[in-house]
Short mmCIF file of C-alpha atoms in Angstrom, two decimals:
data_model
loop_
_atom_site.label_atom_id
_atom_site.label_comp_id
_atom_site.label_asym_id
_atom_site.label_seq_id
_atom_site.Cartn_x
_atom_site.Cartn_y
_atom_site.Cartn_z
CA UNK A 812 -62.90 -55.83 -22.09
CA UNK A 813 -62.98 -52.26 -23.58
CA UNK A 814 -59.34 -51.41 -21.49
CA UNK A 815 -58.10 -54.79 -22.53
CA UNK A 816 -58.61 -54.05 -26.20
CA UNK A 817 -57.66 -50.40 -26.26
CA UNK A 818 -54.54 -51.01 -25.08
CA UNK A 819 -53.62 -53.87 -27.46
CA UNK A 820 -54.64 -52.03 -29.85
CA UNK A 821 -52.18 -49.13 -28.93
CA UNK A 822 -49.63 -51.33 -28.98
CA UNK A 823 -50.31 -52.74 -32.31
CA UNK A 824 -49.92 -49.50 -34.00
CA UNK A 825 -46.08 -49.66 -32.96
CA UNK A 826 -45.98 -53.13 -34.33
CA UNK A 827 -43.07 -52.14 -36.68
CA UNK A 828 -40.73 -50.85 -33.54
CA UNK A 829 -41.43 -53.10 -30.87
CA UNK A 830 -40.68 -56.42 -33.95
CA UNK A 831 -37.42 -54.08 -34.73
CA UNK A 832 -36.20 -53.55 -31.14
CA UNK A 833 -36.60 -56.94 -30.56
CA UNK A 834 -34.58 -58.60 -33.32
CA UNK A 835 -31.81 -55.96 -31.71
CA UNK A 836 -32.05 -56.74 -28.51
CA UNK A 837 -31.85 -60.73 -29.33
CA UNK A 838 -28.70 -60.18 -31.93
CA UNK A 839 -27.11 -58.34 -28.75
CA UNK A 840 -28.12 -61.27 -26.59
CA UNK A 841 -26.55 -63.79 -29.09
CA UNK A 842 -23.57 -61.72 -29.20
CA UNK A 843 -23.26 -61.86 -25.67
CA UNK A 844 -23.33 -65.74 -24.82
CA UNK A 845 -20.94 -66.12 -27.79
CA UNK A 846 -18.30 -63.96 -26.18
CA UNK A 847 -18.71 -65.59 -23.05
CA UNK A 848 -19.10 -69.36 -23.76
CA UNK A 849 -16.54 -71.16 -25.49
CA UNK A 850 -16.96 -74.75 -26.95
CA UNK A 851 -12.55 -74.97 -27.54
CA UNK A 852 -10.30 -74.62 -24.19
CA UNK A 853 -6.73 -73.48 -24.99
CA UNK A 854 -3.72 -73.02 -22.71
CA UNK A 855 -2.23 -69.79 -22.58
CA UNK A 856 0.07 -68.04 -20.53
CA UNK A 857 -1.60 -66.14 -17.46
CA UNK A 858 -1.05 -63.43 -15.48
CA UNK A 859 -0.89 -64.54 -11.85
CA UNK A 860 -0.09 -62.66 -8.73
CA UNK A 861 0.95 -64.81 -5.69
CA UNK A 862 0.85 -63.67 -2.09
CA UNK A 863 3.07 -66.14 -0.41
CA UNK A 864 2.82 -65.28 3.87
CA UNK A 865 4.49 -69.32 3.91
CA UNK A 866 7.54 -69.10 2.09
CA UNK A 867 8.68 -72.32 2.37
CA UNK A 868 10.24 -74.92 0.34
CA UNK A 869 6.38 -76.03 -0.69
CA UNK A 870 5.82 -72.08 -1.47
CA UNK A 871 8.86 -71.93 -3.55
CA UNK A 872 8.26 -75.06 -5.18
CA UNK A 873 4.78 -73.95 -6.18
CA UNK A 874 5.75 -71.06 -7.25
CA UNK A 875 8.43 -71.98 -9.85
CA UNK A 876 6.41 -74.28 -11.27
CA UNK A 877 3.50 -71.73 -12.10
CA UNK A 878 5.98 -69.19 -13.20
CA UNK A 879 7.62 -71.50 -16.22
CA UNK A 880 4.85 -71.53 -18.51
CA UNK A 881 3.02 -67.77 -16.85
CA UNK A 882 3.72 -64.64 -16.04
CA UNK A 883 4.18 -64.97 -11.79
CA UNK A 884 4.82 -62.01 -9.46
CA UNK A 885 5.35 -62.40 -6.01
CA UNK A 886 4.19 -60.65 -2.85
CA UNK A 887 5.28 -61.23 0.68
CA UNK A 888 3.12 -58.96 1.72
CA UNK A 889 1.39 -59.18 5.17
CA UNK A 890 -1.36 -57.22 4.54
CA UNK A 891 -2.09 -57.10 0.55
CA UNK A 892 -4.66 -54.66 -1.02
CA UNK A 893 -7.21 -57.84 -1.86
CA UNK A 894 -9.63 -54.93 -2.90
CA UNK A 895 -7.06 -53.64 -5.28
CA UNK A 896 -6.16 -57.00 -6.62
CA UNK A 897 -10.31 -57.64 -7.35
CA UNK A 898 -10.02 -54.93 -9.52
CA UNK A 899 -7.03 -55.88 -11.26
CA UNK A 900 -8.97 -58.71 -12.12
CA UNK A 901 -12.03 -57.03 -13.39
CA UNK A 902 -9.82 -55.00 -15.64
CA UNK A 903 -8.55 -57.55 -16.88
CA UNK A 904 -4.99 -56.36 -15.68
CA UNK A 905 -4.14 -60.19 -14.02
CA UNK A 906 -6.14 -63.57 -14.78
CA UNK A 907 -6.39 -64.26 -10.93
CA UNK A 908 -4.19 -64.34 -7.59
CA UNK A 909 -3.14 -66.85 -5.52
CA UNK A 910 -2.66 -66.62 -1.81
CA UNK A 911 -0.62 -69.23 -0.35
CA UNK A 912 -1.24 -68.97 4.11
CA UNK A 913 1.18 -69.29 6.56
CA UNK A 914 0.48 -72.43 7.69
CA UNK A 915 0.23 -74.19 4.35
CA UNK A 916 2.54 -77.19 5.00
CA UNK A 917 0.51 -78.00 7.91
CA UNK A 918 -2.66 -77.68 5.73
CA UNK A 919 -0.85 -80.00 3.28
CA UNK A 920 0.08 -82.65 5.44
CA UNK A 921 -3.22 -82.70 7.16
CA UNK A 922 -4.96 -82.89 3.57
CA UNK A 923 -6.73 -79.73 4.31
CA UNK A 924 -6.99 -77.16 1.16
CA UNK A 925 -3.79 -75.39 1.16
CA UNK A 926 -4.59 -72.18 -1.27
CA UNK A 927 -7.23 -70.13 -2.13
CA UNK A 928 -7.23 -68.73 -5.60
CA UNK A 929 -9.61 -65.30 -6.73
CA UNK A 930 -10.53 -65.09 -10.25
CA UNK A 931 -13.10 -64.95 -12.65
CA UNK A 932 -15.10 -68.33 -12.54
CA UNK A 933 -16.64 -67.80 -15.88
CA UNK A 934 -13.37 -67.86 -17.69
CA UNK A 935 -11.14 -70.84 -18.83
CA UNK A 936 -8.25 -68.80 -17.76
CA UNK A 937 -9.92 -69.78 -13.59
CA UNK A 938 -10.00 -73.23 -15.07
CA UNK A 939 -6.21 -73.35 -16.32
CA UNK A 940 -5.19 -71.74 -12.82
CA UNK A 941 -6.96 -74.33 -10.58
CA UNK A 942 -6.03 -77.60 -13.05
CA UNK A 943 -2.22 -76.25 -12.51
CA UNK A 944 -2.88 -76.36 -8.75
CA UNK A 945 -4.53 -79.36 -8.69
CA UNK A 946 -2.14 -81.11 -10.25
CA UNK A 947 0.99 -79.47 -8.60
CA UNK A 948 -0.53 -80.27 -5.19
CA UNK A 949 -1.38 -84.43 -6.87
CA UNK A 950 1.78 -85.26 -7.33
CA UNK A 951 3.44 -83.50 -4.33
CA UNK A 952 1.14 -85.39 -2.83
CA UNK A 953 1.88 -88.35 -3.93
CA UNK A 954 5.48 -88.03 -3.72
CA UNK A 955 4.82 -87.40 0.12
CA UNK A 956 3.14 -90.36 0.88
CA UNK A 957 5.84 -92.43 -0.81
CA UNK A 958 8.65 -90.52 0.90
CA UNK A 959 7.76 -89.01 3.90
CA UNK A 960 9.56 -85.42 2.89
CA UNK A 961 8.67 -82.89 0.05
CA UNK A 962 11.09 -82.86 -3.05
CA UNK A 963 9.64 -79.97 -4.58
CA UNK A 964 12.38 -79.92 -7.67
CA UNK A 965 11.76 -83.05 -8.15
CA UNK A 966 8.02 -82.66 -9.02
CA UNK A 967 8.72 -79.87 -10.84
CA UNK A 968 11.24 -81.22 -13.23
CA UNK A 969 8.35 -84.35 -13.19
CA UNK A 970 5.91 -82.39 -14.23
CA UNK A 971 8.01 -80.28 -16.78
CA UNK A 972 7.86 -83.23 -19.02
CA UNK A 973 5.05 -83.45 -21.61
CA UNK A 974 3.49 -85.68 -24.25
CA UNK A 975 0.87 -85.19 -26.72
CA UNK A 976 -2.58 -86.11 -25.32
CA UNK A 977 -5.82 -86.52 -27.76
CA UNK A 978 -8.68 -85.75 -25.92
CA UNK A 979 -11.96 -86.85 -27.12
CA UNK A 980 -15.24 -84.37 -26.17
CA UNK A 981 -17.16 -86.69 -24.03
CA UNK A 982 -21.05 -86.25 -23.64
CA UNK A 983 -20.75 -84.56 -20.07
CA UNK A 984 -18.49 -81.37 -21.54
CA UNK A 985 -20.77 -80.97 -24.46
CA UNK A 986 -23.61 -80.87 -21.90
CA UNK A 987 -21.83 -78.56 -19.67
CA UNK A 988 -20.96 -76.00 -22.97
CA UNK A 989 -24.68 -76.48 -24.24
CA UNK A 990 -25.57 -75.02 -20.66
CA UNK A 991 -22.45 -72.40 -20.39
CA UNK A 992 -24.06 -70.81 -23.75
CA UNK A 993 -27.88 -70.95 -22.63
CA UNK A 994 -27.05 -69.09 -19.35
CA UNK A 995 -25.09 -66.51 -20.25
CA UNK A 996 -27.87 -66.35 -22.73
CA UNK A 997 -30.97 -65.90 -20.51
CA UNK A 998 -29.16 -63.56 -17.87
CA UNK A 999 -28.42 -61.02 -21.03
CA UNK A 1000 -32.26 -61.96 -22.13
CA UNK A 1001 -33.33 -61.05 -18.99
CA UNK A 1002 -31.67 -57.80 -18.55
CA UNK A 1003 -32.79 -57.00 -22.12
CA UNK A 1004 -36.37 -57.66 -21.12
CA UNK A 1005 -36.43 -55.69 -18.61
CA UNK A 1006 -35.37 -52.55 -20.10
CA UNK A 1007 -37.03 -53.27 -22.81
CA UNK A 1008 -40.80 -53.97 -21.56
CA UNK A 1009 -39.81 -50.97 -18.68
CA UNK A 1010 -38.64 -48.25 -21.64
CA UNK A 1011 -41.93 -49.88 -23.91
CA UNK A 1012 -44.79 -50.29 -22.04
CA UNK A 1013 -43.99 -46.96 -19.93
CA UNK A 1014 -43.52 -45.15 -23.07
CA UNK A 1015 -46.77 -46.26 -25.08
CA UNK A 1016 -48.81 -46.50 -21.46
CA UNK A 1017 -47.88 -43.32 -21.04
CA UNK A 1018 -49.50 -41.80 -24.18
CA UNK A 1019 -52.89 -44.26 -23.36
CA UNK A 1020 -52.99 -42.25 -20.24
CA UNK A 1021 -53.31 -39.00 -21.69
CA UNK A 1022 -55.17 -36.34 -19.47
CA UNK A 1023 -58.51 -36.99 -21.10
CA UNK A 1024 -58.74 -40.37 -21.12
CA UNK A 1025 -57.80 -40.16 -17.73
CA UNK A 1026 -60.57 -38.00 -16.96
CA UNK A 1027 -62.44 -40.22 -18.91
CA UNK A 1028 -61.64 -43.05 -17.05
CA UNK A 1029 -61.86 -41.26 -13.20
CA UNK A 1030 -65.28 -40.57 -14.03
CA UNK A 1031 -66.79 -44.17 -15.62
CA UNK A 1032 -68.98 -46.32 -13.41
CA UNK A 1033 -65.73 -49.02 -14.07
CA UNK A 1034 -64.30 -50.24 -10.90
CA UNK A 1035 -59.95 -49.29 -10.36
CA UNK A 1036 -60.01 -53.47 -9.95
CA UNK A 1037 -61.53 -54.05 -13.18
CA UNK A 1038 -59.65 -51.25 -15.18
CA UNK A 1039 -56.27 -52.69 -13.54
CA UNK A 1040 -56.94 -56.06 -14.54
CA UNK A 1041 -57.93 -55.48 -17.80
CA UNK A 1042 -54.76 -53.18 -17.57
CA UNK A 1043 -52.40 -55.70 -16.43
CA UNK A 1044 -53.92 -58.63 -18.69
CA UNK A 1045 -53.21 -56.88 -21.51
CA UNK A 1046 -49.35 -56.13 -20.30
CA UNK A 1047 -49.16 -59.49 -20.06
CA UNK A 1048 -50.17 -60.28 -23.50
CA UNK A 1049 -47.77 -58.25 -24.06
CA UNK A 1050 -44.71 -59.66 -22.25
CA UNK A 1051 -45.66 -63.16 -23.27
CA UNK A 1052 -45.00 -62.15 -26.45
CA UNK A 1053 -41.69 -60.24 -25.57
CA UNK A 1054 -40.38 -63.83 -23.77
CA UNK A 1055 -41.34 -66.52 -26.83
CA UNK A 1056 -39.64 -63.96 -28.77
CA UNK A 1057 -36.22 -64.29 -27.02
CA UNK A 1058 -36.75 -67.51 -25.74
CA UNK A 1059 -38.06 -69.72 -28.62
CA UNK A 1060 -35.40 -67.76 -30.88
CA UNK A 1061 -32.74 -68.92 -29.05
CA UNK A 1062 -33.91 -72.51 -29.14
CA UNK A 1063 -34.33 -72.53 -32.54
CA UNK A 1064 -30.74 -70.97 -33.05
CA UNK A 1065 -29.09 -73.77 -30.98
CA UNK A 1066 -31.91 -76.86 -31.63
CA UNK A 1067 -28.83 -79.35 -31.69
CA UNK A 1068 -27.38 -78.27 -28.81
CA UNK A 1069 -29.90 -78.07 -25.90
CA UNK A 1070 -28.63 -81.64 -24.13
CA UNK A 1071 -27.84 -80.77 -20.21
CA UNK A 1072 -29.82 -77.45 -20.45
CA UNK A 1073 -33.29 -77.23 -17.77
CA UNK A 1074 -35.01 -75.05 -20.20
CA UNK A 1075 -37.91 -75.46 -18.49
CA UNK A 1076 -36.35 -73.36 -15.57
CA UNK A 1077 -34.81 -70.83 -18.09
CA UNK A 1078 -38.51 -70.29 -19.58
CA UNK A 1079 -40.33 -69.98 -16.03
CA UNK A 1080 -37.46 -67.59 -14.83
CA UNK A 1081 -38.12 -65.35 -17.93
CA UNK A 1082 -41.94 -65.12 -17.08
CA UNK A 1083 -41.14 -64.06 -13.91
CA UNK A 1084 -39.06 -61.69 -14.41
CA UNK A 1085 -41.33 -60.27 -16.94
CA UNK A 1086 -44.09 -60.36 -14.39
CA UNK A 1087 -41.88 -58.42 -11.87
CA UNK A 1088 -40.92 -55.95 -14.35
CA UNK A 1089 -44.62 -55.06 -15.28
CA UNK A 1090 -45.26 -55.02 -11.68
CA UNK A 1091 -42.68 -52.47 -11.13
CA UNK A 1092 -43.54 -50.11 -14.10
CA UNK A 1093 -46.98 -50.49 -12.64
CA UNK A 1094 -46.10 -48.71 -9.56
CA UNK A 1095 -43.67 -46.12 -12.10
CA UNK A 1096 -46.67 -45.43 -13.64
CA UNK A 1097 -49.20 -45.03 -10.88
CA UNK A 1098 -46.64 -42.11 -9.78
CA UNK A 1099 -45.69 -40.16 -13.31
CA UNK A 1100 -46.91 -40.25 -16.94
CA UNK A 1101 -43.86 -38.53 -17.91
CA UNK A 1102 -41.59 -40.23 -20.78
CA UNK A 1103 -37.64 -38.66 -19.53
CA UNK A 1104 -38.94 -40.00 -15.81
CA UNK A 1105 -39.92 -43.20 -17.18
CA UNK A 1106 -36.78 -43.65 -19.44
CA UNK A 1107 -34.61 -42.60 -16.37
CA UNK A 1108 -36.43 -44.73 -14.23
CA UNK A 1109 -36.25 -47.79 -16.46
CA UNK A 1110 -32.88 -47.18 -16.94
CA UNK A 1111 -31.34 -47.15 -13.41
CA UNK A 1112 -33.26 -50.14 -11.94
CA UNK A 1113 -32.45 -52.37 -15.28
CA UNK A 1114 -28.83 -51.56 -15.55
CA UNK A 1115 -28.06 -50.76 -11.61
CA UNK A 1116 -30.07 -54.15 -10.94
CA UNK A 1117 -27.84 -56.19 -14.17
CA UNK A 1118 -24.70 -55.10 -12.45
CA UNK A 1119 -25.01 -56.18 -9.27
CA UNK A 1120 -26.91 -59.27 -10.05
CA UNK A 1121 -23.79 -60.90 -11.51
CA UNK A 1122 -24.52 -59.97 -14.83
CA UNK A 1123 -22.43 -57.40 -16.52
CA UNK A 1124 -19.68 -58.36 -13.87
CA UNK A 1125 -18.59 -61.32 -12.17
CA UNK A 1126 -20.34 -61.93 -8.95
CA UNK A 1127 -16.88 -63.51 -7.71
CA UNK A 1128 -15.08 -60.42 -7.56
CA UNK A 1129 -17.64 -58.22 -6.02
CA UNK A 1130 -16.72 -56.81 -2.45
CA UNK A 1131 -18.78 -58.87 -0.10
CA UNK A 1132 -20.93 -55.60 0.41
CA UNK A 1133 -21.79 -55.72 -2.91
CA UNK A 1134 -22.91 -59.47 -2.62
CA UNK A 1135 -24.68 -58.83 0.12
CA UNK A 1136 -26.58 -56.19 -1.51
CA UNK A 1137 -27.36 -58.37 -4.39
CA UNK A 1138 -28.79 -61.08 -2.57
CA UNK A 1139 -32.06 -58.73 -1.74
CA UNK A 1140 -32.27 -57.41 -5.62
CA UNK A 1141 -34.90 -60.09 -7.83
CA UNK A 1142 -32.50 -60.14 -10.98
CA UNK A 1143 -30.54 -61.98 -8.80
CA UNK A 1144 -32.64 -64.57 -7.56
CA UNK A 1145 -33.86 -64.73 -11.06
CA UNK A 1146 -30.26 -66.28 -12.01
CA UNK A 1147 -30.44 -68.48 -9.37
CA UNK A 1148 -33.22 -70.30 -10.63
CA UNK A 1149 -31.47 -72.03 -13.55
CA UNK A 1150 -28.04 -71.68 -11.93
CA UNK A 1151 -26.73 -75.30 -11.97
CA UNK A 1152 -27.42 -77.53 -15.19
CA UNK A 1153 -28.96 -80.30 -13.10
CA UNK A 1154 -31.10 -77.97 -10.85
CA UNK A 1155 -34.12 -79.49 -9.36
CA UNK A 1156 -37.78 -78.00 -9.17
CA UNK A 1157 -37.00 -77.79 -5.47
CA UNK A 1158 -33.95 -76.76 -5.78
CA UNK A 1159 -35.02 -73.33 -8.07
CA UNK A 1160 -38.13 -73.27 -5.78
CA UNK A 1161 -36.91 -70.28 -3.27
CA UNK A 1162 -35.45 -68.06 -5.74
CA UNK A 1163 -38.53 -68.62 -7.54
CA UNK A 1164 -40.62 -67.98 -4.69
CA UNK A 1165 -38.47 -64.79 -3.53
CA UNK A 1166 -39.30 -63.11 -7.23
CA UNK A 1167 -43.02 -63.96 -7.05
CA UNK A 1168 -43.50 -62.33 -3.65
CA UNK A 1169 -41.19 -59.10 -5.37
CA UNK A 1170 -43.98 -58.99 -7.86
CA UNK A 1171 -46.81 -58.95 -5.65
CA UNK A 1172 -45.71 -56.59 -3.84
CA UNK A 1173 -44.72 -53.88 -6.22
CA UNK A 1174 -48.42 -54.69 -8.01
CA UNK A 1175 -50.19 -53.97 -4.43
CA UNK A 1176 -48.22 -50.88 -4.05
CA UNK A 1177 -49.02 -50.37 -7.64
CA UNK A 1178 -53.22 -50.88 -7.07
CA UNK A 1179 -52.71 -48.78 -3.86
CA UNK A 1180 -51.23 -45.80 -5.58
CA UNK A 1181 -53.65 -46.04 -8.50
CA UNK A 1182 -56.66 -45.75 -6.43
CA UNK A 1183 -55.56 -42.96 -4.23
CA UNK A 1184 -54.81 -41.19 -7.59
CA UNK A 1185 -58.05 -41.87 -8.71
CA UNK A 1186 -59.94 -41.23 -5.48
CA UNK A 1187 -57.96 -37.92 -5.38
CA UNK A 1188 -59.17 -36.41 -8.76
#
């Protein structure tokens, strides 16, 4: 176990750093779940853009009633620039559109959905928009049934009326909150750990394979199996460190609020994507030892891979290109394990299954590369 302890012992004399960077990258993890979970829902005004292609009475009706307590502007647009209103969105320019079809009173009548609404679905402003909807389209509803015609002014002036409401937290929102937080929470821990253990472990590996211990190494009676799993072993010493860390931090931040949370599938997500990641510097290193390659490297798969993975934006207002894309990336699939607060085991076991068979391959590639390097010199 001479490679095993070698390279522990190279990574204990950076002790200092690696405990520093750490702590930073968990206080920016923190930070991040905070600004994106919220235990308190207040109504505010939004900013709403409505294609209407109906314009009808219903239209209208729906319509004025958004627009007396938000900010409405209308398009009769045939063909709107949805692209261009995605974007709005993700600059936060408008809270979400709305686009009301053609054929929406038919829709209505038959009980069919009769909008579709594009917004951010990790925001309480999406879950002001819809309960406005919802409730428009209940008591139109209603009213229909009773009638047999729509009195559109007449719901709205119905629904104009208000009276104060106490609303008592019941166990399911707290539950839902408690996993809101923890999410948001292990996607930005599992960006972080990927950078971090990419940008680490190829910095310090790459000053453990120095030219003369290299040469050193090419010439030993030790077989490339044995030196890469004493390699690898100790890597994942390592990243087993890196995850109870961020992990077991977190849970001791929030130890009262973990109810409705499968932290089992948050934990098992984080070791595999720790797994992957050493997997892939594995192959980074089998092809360079140099640190601005490694940096550059670590950089562009981490941050290309958090963006289109649903973490640093919404996946809901991606092009469909771009969610296409992400479907074949492992940070994705890594989400997907603990994506739903009641998730089963075989409900988190493809995405599970999909990063496991990522990391084998990149570590094959990774042996294969290694020994024709070390065959070759």
């Amino acid at each position: 176990m001479t490679v095993f302890k070698g390279i522990l012992l190279h990574f204990w004399k950076y002790r200092i750093l690696i405990v520093i960077l750490l702590s930073a990258f968990f206080i920016f993890a923190v930070m991040f779940s905070q600004g994106n979970s919220s235990e308190n829902y207040t109504s505010e005004s939004l900013r709403i853009d409505i294609i209407d292609h109906s314009r009808s009475e219903m239209s209208r009706g729906l319509i004025d009633y958004l627009d007396e307590n938000n900010e409405v502007t209308v398009s009769n647009e045939e063909n709107p620039d949805i692209e261009a209103l995605e974007e709005k969105i993700f600059l936060n320019a408008i809270d979400g559109f709305i686009t009301i079809p053609e054929d929406a009173e038919s829709k209505f009548t038959s009980g069919r959905p009769v909008v579709e609404t594009t917004a951010d679905q990790r925001s309480t402003q999406h879950l002001q928009m819809q309960t406005a909807i919802r409730q428009y389209f209940t008591f139109l509803k209603a009213d229909f049934d009773t009638t047999g015609e729509l009195h559109t002014d007449a719901v709205t002036d119905l629904l104009s009326d208000s009276i104060d409401v106490e609303i008592h937290e019941s166990v399911d929102v707290e539950a839902q909150s408690n996993f809101e937080y923890m999410r948001n929470y292990t996607n930005f821990a599992g960006y972080w750990i990927m950078l971090f253990l990419l940008i680490l472990v190829g910095n310090i590996m790459s000053e453990f394979n120095s030219p003369e211990l290299k040469q050193r190494i090419n010439v030993s009676p030790m077989k490339t199996s044995t030196f890469m799993s004493q390699m690898i072993l100790s890597q994942i010493v390592v990243g087993l460190f890196v995850v109870a860390f961020m992990f077991f931090g977190a849970l001791a931040l929030r130890t009262d609020s973990l109810s409705g949370v499968p932290l089992g599938k948050m934990f098992t997500a984080l070791l595999l994507i720790t797994a992957f990641t050493l997997s892939v510097h594995y192959v980074i290193a089998a092809l360079t030892t140099n640190k601005f390659i490694i940096n550059g490297l670590a950089n562009f798969i981490a941050i290309g891979m958090a963006f289109l993975s649903g973490i640093m934006i919404p996946f809901e207002v991606m092009g469909q290109t771009a969610q296409n894309i992400a479907q074949y990336l492992p940070l994705y699939h890594f989400t997907q394990i603990y994506a739903e607060p009641d998730i089963t085991w075989g409900g988190a076991a493809l995405p599970m299954l999909v990063t496991v068979l990522y990391t084998a391959a990149f570590l094959i590639t990774g042996m294969i590369l290694e020994n024709r390097r070390k065959t070759s010199s």
